[in-house]
PDB file of C-alpha atoms in Angstrom:
ATOM      1  CA  MET A   1      69.673 100.551 115.356  1.00 75.00           C
ATOM      2  CA  ALA A   2      70.102  99.522 118.936  1.00 82.00           C
ATOM      3  CA  ALA A   3      72.724 101.807 120.503  1.00 86.00           C
ATOM      4  CA  GLU A   4      75.830  98.698 120.444  1.00 88.00           C
ATOM      5  CA  GLU A   5      74.673  98.361 116.740  1.00 90.00           C
ATOM      6  CA  TRP A   6      75.059 102.418 115.816  1.00 93.00           C
ATOM      7  CA  GLN A   7      78.390 101.338 118.207  1.00 93.00           C
ATOM      8  CA  ILE A   8      79.615  99.264 115.385  1.00 93.00           C
ATOM      9  CA  VAL A   9      78.952 101.186 112.996  1.00 94.00           C
ATOM     10  CA  TRP A  10      81.264 104.489 113.991  1.00 94.00           C
ATOM     11  CA  PHE A  11      84.003 102.100 115.286  1.00 95.00           C
ATOM     12  CA  THR A  12      84.375 100.671 112.384  1.00 95.00           C
ATOM     13  CA  THR A  13      83.518 103.991 110.235  1.00 94.00           C
ATOM     14  CA  TRP A  14      86.570 105.777 112.439  1.00 95.00           C
ATOM     15  CA  VAL A  15      89.144 102.310 112.657  1.00 96.00           C
ATOM     16  CA  SER A  16      88.796 102.147 108.671  1.00 95.00           C
ATOM     17  CA  ALA A  17      89.420 106.105 108.578  1.00 95.00           C
ATOM     18  CA  LEU A  18      92.207 106.031 110.657  1.00 96.00           C
ATOM     19  CA  SER A  19      94.438 103.009 109.008  1.00 96.00           C
ATOM     20  CA  THR A  20      93.995 105.129 105.863  1.00 96.00           C
ATOM     21  CA  VAL A  21      95.380 107.593 107.341  1.00 96.00           C
ATOM     22  CA  VAL A  22      98.371 105.730 109.061  1.00 97.00           C
ATOM     23  CA  ILE A  23      99.281 103.980 105.317  1.00 97.00           C
ATOM     24  CA  LEU A  24      98.752 107.339 103.976  1.00 96.00           C
ATOM     25  CA  PRO A  25     102.639 108.392 104.234  1.00 95.00           C
ATOM     26  CA  PHE A  26     103.598 104.813 103.742  1.00 96.00           C
ATOM     27  CA  GLY A  27     101.392 103.886 100.313  1.00 95.00           C
ATOM     28  CA  LEU A  28     103.160 107.731  98.989  1.00 95.00           C
ATOM     29  CA  GLY A  29     106.507 106.584  99.292  1.00 94.00           C
ATOM     30  CA  ALA A  30     105.779 103.346  98.270  1.00 95.00           C
ATOM     31  CA  ALA A  31     103.865 104.482  95.508  1.00 95.00           C
ATOM     32  CA  TRP A  32     106.179 107.611  94.164  1.00 93.00           C
ATOM     33  CA  LEU A  33     109.291 105.135  94.134  1.00 93.00           C
ATOM     34  CA  LEU A  34     106.980 102.661  92.109  1.00 93.00           C
ATOM     35  CA  ALA A  35     106.297 105.037  89.609  1.00 92.00           C
ATOM     36  CA  ARG A  36     109.776 107.474  89.258  1.00 88.00           C
ATOM     37  CA  CYS A  37     112.806 104.841  90.057  1.00 87.00           C
ATOM     38  CA  GLN A  38     114.500 101.727  88.739  1.00 87.00           C
ATOM     39  CA  TRP A  39     116.449  99.155  90.632  1.00 87.00           C
ATOM     40  CA  PRO A  40     117.146  95.416  90.542  1.00 90.00           C
ATOM     41  CA  GLY A  41     114.366  93.086  92.297  1.00 88.00           C
ATOM     42  CA  LYS A  42     112.116  96.052  91.768  1.00 90.00           C
ATOM     43  CA  SER A  43     109.276  93.039  90.940  1.00 91.00           C
ATOM     44  CA  ILE A  44     109.594  91.441  93.945  1.00 93.00           C
ATOM     45  CA  VAL A  45     108.824  94.367  95.992  1.00 93.00           C
ATOM     46  CA  GLU A  46     105.465  95.317  93.460  1.00 92.00           C
ATOM     47  CA  THR A  47     104.662  91.580  94.215  1.00 93.00           C
ATOM     48  CA  PHE A  48     105.063  92.018  98.050  1.00 93.00           C
ATOM     49  CA  ILE A  49     103.167  95.024  97.939  1.00 94.00           C
ATOM     50  CA  SER A  50     100.047  92.975  95.836  1.00 93.00           C
ATOM     51  CA  LEU A  51     100.356  89.546  98.098  1.00 93.00           C
ATOM     52  CA  PRO A  52      97.379  90.652 100.590  1.00 93.00           C
ATOM     53  CA  LEU A  53      95.120  91.152  97.399  1.00 91.00           C
ATOM     54  CA  VAL A  54      95.788  88.155  96.151  1.00 92.00           C
ATOM     55  CA  MET A  55      96.270  85.571  99.934  1.00 93.00           C
ATOM     56  CA  PRO A  56      93.702  84.832 102.140  1.00 94.00           C
ATOM     57  CA  PRO A  57      92.820  87.449 104.284  1.00 94.00           C
ATOM     58  CA  VAL A  58      93.255  84.506 107.135  1.00 94.00           C
ATOM     59  CA  ALA A  59      96.516  84.118 106.088  1.00 95.00           C
ATOM     60  CA  THR A  60      97.313  87.412 105.950  1.00 95.00           C
ATOM     61  CA  GLY A  61      95.854  87.478 109.191  1.00 95.00           C
ATOM     62  CA  LEU A  62      97.761  84.310 110.771  1.00 95.00           C
ATOM     63  CA  ILE A  63     101.331  85.871 109.193  1.00 95.00           C
ATOM     64  CA  LEU A  64      99.980  89.070 111.682  1.00 95.00           C
ATOM     65  CA  LEU A  65      99.110  87.298 114.245  1.00 94.00           C
ATOM     66  CA  LYS A  66     102.660  85.738 114.726  1.00 94.00           C
ATOM     67  CA  LEU A  67     104.316  88.887 113.903  1.00 94.00           C
ATOM     68  CA  LEU A  68     102.138  91.228 116.573  1.00 94.00           C
ATOM     69  CA  GLY A  69     101.205  88.116 118.938  1.00 91.00           C
ATOM     70  CA  ARG A  70     103.540  88.350 122.719  1.00 88.00           C
ATOM     71  CA  ARG A  71     105.514  85.652 121.248  1.00 89.00           C
ATOM     72  CA  GLY A  72     106.418  87.575 118.222  1.00 89.00           C
ATOM     73  CA  ALA A  73     109.301  89.163 116.933  1.00 89.00           C
ATOM     74  CA  ILE A  74     106.983  92.375 116.670  1.00 91.00           C
ATOM     75  CA  GLY A  75     105.021  91.705 120.012  1.00 91.00           C
ATOM     76  CA  GLY A  76     107.401  90.317 121.835  1.00 90.00           C
ATOM     77  CA  PHE A  77     108.733  93.275 121.810  1.00 91.00           C
ATOM     78  CA  LEU A  78     106.623  95.758 122.347  1.00 90.00           C
ATOM     79  CA  HIS A  79     105.071  93.787 125.297  1.00 89.00           C
ATOM     80  CA  ASP A  80     107.908  93.500 127.060  1.00 89.00           C
ATOM     81  CA  THR A  81     109.777  96.808 126.554  1.00 89.00           C
ATOM     82  CA  LEU A  82     106.776  99.050 126.923  1.00 88.00           C
ATOM     83  CA  ASN A  83     103.920  96.694 128.052  1.00 87.00           C
ATOM     84  CA  PHE A  84     102.202  97.272 125.217  1.00 87.00           C
ATOM     85  CA  ASP A  85      99.943  94.851 123.220  1.00 91.00           C
ATOM     86  CA  VAL A  86      98.525  94.588 119.711  1.00 92.00           C
ATOM     87  CA  VAL A  87      96.103  91.413 119.138  1.00 93.00           C
ATOM     88  CA  PHE A  88      92.531  91.257 120.882  1.00 93.00           C
ATOM     89  CA  THR A  89      92.536  95.281 120.962  1.00 93.00           C
ATOM     90  CA  TRP A  90      91.369  97.959 118.511  1.00 94.00           C
ATOM     91  CA  ARG A  91      95.208  98.597 117.420  1.00 94.00           C
ATOM     92  CA  GLY A  92      95.342  95.111 116.260  1.00 94.00           C
ATOM     93  CA  VAL A  93      91.769  96.296 114.081  1.00 95.00           C
ATOM     94  CA  LEU A  94      93.949  99.649 112.947  1.00 96.00           C
ATOM     95  CA  ILE A  95      96.991  97.273 111.343  1.00 96.00           C
ATOM     96  CA  ALA A  96      95.082  94.334 109.725  1.00 96.00           C
ATOM     97  CA  LEU A  97      92.848  97.189 107.718  1.00 96.00           C
ATOM     98  CA  GLY A  98      95.745  99.238 107.130  1.00 96.00           C
ATOM     99  CA  VAL A  99      97.560  96.164 105.743  1.00 96.00           C
ATOM    100  CA  MET A 100      95.195  95.004 103.928  1.00 96.00           C
ATOM    101  CA  SER A 101      94.271  98.423 102.372  1.00 95.00           C
ATOM    102  CA  PHE A 102      97.696  99.741 101.296  1.00 96.00           C
ATOM    103  CA  PRO A 103      97.515  97.502  98.224  1.00 95.00           C
ATOM    104  CA  LEU A 104      94.687  99.459  96.947  1.00 94.00           C
ATOM    105  CA  LEU A 105      96.268 102.767  98.365  1.00 95.00           C
ATOM    106  CA  VAL A 106      99.609 102.339  96.476  1.00 95.00           C
ATOM    107  CA  ARG A 107      98.041 101.127  92.838  1.00 93.00           C
ATOM    108  CA  SER A 108      96.022 103.812  92.715  1.00 91.00           C
ATOM    109  CA  THR A 109      98.769 106.443  94.062  1.00 94.00           C
ATOM    110  CA  ARG A 110     101.320 105.133  91.456  1.00 94.00           C
ATOM    111  CA  VAL A 111      98.663 105.316  88.712  1.00 92.00           C
ATOM    112  CA  ALA A 112      98.328 108.936  89.452  1.00 92.00           C
ATOM    113  CA  PHE A 113     102.249 109.301  89.861  1.00 93.00           C
ATOM    114  CA  GLU A 114     102.467 108.228  86.164  1.00 92.00           C
ATOM    115  CA  GLU A 115     100.294 110.427  85.061  1.00 90.00           C
ATOM    116  CA  VAL A 116     102.678 113.050  85.813  1.00 90.00           C
ATOM    117  CA  ASN A 117     104.506 114.545  82.852  1.00 89.00           C
ATOM    118  CA  PRO A 118     107.938 113.601  83.763  1.00 88.00           C
ATOM    119  CA  ARG A 119     109.336 117.139  82.030  1.00 91.00           C
ATOM    120  CA  LEU A 120     107.359 119.537  84.287  1.00 90.00           C
ATOM    121  CA  GLU A 121     109.702 117.976  87.534  1.00 87.00           C
ATOM    122  CA  GLN A 122     112.462 118.111  85.009  1.00 89.00           C
ATOM    123  CA  ILE A 123     111.878 121.694  84.674  1.00 90.00           C
ATOM    124  CA  ALA A 124     111.104 122.530  87.897  1.00 88.00           C
ATOM    125  CA  ARG A 125     114.986 121.470  88.571  1.00 87.00           C
ATOM    126  CA  THR A 126     116.427 123.632  86.065  1.00 89.00           C
ATOM    127  CA  LEU A 127     115.133 126.326  88.290  1.00 85.00           C
ATOM    128  CA  GLY A 128     116.472 125.283  91.614  1.00 86.00           C
ATOM    129  CA  ALA A 129     113.772 123.021  93.228  1.00 84.00           C
ATOM    130  CA  GLY A 130     115.120 120.049  94.871  1.00 85.00           C
ATOM    131  CA  ASN A 131     113.299 116.185  94.616  1.00 84.00           C
ATOM    132  CA  PHE A 132     111.285 117.562  98.205  1.00 87.00           C
ATOM    133  CA  ARG A 133     109.641 120.818  96.973  1.00 89.00           C
ATOM    134  CA  VAL A 134     109.207 119.567  92.922  1.00 89.00           C
ATOM    135  CA  PHE A 135     107.248 116.829  94.724  1.00 90.00           C
ATOM    136  CA  LEU A 136     105.289 119.067  96.767  1.00 90.00           C
ATOM    137  CA  THR A 137     104.960 121.755  94.432  1.00 90.00           C
ATOM    138  CA  ILE A 138     104.245 119.855  91.343  1.00 91.00           C
ATOM    139  CA  THR A 139     103.717 115.891  91.608  1.00 91.00           C
ATOM    140  CA  LEU A 140     101.690 116.175  94.972  1.00 91.00           C
ATOM    141  CA  PRO A 141      99.076 118.561  93.363  1.00 91.00           C
ATOM    142  CA  LEU A 142      98.927 116.910  90.008  1.00 91.00           C
ATOM    143  CA  SER A 143      98.090 113.896  91.087  1.00 91.00           C
ATOM    144  CA  ALA A 144      95.517 115.045  94.304  1.00 90.00           C
ATOM    145  CA  ARG A 145      92.856 113.479  92.559  1.00 87.00           C
ATOM    146  CA  GLY A 146      94.498 109.852  92.388  1.00 87.00           C
ATOM    147  CA  ILE A 147      95.672 110.197  95.616  1.00 92.00           C
ATOM    148  CA  VAL A 148      92.235 111.114  97.049  1.00 90.00           C
ATOM    149  CA  ALA A 149      90.492 107.864  94.738  1.00 88.00           C
ATOM    150  CA  GLY A 150      92.859 105.560  96.124  1.00 90.00           C
ATOM    151  CA  MET A 151      92.010 106.960 100.103  1.00 93.00           C
ATOM    152  CA  ILE A 152      88.285 106.823  99.325  1.00 91.00           C
ATOM    153  CA  LEU A 153      89.267 103.364  97.829  1.00 90.00           C
ATOM    154  CA  ALA A 154      91.447 102.453 100.996  1.00 94.00           C
ATOM    155  CA  PHE A 155      88.458 102.922 103.211  1.00 94.00           C
ATOM    156  CA  ALA A 156      85.929 101.288 101.358  1.00 92.00           C
ATOM    157  CA  ARG A 157      88.366  98.382 101.586  1.00 93.00           C
ATOM    158  CA  ALA A 158      88.583  98.646 105.300  1.00 94.00           C
ATOM    159  CA  LEU A 159      85.163  99.180 105.700  1.00 92.00           C
ATOM    160  CA  GLY A 160      84.649  95.226 104.760  1.00 90.00           C
ATOM    161  CA  GLU A 161      87.694  93.504 106.184  1.00 93.00           C
ATOM    162  CA  PHE A 162      87.192  90.249 107.798  1.00 93.00           C
ATOM    163  CA  GLY A 163      89.300  87.820 107.524  1.00 92.00           C
ATOM    164  CA  ALA A 164      92.234  89.068 108.816  1.00 94.00           C
ATOM    165  CA  THR A 165      90.675  91.455 111.087  1.00 94.00           C
ATOM    166  CA  ILE A 166      88.843  88.173 113.029  1.00 94.00           C
ATOM    167  CA  MET A 167      92.327  86.575 113.454  1.00 94.00           C
ATOM    168  CA  VAL A 168      94.552  89.197 114.691  1.00 94.00           C
ATOM    169  CA  ALA A 169      91.733  91.201 116.757  1.00 93.00           C
ATOM    170  CA  GLY A 170      88.932  88.689 116.812  1.00 91.00           C
ATOM    171  CA  ASN A 171      84.959  89.719 117.876  1.00 91.00           C
ATOM    172  CA  ILE A 172      85.032  90.928 121.107  1.00 90.00           C
ATOM    173  CA  PRO A 173      82.098  93.600 121.440  1.00 87.00           C
ATOM    174  CA  GLY A 174      82.273  97.021 122.532  1.00 86.00           C
ATOM    175  CA  LYS A 175      85.911  96.455 121.313  1.00 91.00           C
ATOM    176  CA  THR A 176      87.183  94.969 117.957  1.00 92.00           C
ATOM    177  CA  SER A 177      83.543  94.059 116.478  1.00 93.00           C
ATOM    178  CA  THR A 178      83.307  95.968 113.474  1.00 94.00           C
ATOM    179  CA  LEU A 179      80.449  95.813 110.700  1.00 94.00           C
ATOM    180  CA  SER A 180      81.455  92.035 108.322  1.00 94.00           C
ATOM    181  CA  LEU A 181      82.052  90.776 112.211  1.00 94.00           C
ATOM    182  CA  ALA A 182      79.204  91.560 113.747  1.00 94.00           C
ATOM    183  CA  ILE A 183      77.216  90.341 110.192  1.00 94.00           C
ATOM    184  CA  PHE A 184      78.689  87.208 110.751  1.00 93.00           C
ATOM    185  CA  GLN A 185      77.906  86.624 114.594  1.00 92.00           C
ATOM    186  CA  SER A 186      74.506  87.971 113.933  1.00 93.00           C
ATOM    187  CA  VAL A 187      73.976  85.594 111.653  1.00 93.00           C
ATOM    188  CA  GLN A 188      75.781  82.701 112.988  1.00 91.00           C
ATOM    189  CA  LEU A 189      73.186  83.387 115.951  1.00 91.00           C
ATOM    190  CA  GLY A 190      70.221  83.067 114.129  1.00 92.00           C
ATOM    191  CA  GLN A 191      69.438  86.855 114.352  1.00 91.00           C
ATOM    192  CA  ASP A 192      69.128  87.769 110.522  1.00 91.00           C
ATOM    193  CA  ALA A 193      66.802  91.512 111.468  1.00 92.00           C
ATOM    194  CA  ASP A 194      70.732  92.378 112.887  1.00 91.00           C
ATOM    195  CA  ALA A 195      72.215  90.629 110.142  1.00 92.00           C
ATOM    196  CA  PHE A 196      70.186  92.442 107.479  1.00 94.00           C
ATOM    197  CA  ARG A 197      70.506  95.672 109.347  1.00 93.00           C
ATOM    198  CA  LEU A 198      74.389  95.662 109.633  1.00 93.00           C
ATOM    199  CA  LEU A 199      74.405  94.432 106.066  1.00 93.00           C
ATOM    200  CA  GLY A 200      72.334  97.675 104.785  1.00 94.00           C
ATOM    201  CA  VAL A 201      74.720  99.921 106.313  1.00 93.00           C
ATOM    202  CA  SER A 202      77.531  98.461 105.145  1.00 92.00           C
ATOM    203  CA  VAL A 203      76.406  98.169 101.871  1.00 92.00           C
ATOM    204  CA  ALA A 204      75.695 101.811 102.215  1.00 93.00           C
ATOM    205  CA  LEU A 205      78.907 103.372 103.493  1.00 90.00           C
ATOM    206  CA  ALA A 206      81.301 101.064 100.520  1.00 88.00           C
ATOM    207  CA  PHE A 207      78.700 102.329  97.654  1.00 91.00           C
ATOM    208  CA  LEU A 208      79.066 105.920  98.831  1.00 90.00           C
ATOM    209  CA  ALA A 209      83.234 105.335  98.664  1.00 86.00           C
ATOM    210  CA  VAL A 210      83.435 103.654  95.724  1.00 86.00           C
ATOM    211  CA  TRP A 211      81.371 105.864  94.221  1.00 88.00           C
ATOM    212  CA  GLY A 212      83.001 109.117  95.175  1.00 82.00           C
ATOM    213  CA  SER A 213      86.444 107.483  94.389  1.00 79.00           C
ATOM    214  CA  GLU A 214      85.128 106.673  90.636  1.00 80.00           C
ATOM    215  CA  LEU A 215      83.120 110.445  90.468  1.00 81.00           C
ATOM    216  CA  LEU A 216      86.756 111.762  91.206  1.00 75.00           C
ATOM    217  CA  LEU A 217      88.779 109.218  88.846  1.00 70.00           C
ATOM    218  CA  ARG A 218      85.854 110.854  86.570  1.00 75.00           C
ATOM    219  CA  ARG A 219      86.521 114.306  86.521  1.00 70.00           C
ATOM    220  CA  LYS A 220      90.060 113.809  86.263  1.00 60.00           C
ATOM    221  CA  ARG A 221      89.637 112.254  82.574  1.00 60.00           C
ATOM    222  CA  GLY A 222      87.377 115.530  82.217  1.00 56.00           C
ATOM    223  CA  LEU A 223      84.125 113.206  82.116  1.00 48.00           C
ATOM    224  CA  LYS A 224      80.963 114.064  83.727  1.00 43.00           C
TER     225      LYS A 224
END
């Protein structure tokens, strides 16, 4: 592949990985609350978190564009006070990928938390451990494989994101161009050979990520 194509692969890979790391603490918090707590309106929160899975990605991207643009509530504040732009930068790519992959991380992590026996947590509390220590020493280690599997799924989702990314960050060569956007552009320009090369890399990365997630989940269940 050409140097430009390697740059696209590298950019897509590291920004997808970074988006997964950024959403991890928020995903852990949301998943723990959904798995262990009950409160009025919980179903509304669950539905809101899952919306990016069922909404058209371009619709999610349009919402982000309105919020993060220079005239948006968040983007306007950042631009006016910190001279900090999000839209049409790599930061826009990061946020778009994080928002679109967040529901997968929460779903997988929530299932992992729910599979931890609450009695083990209660026993630790009776021995004097606080809630945070119980989470770090009991809940987190016992659900680690499920959490890692969720992270891998989130990473895989980020690798293939297209609609929200093009709305928030555009397709600027060398700055915001991801694998999905580059494949689309190559097809539009009739550069089928370039598109298929990038397609092969995209399929390989996605296959490895999903395979790794399935492998972790199968080992968690005691399967080979």
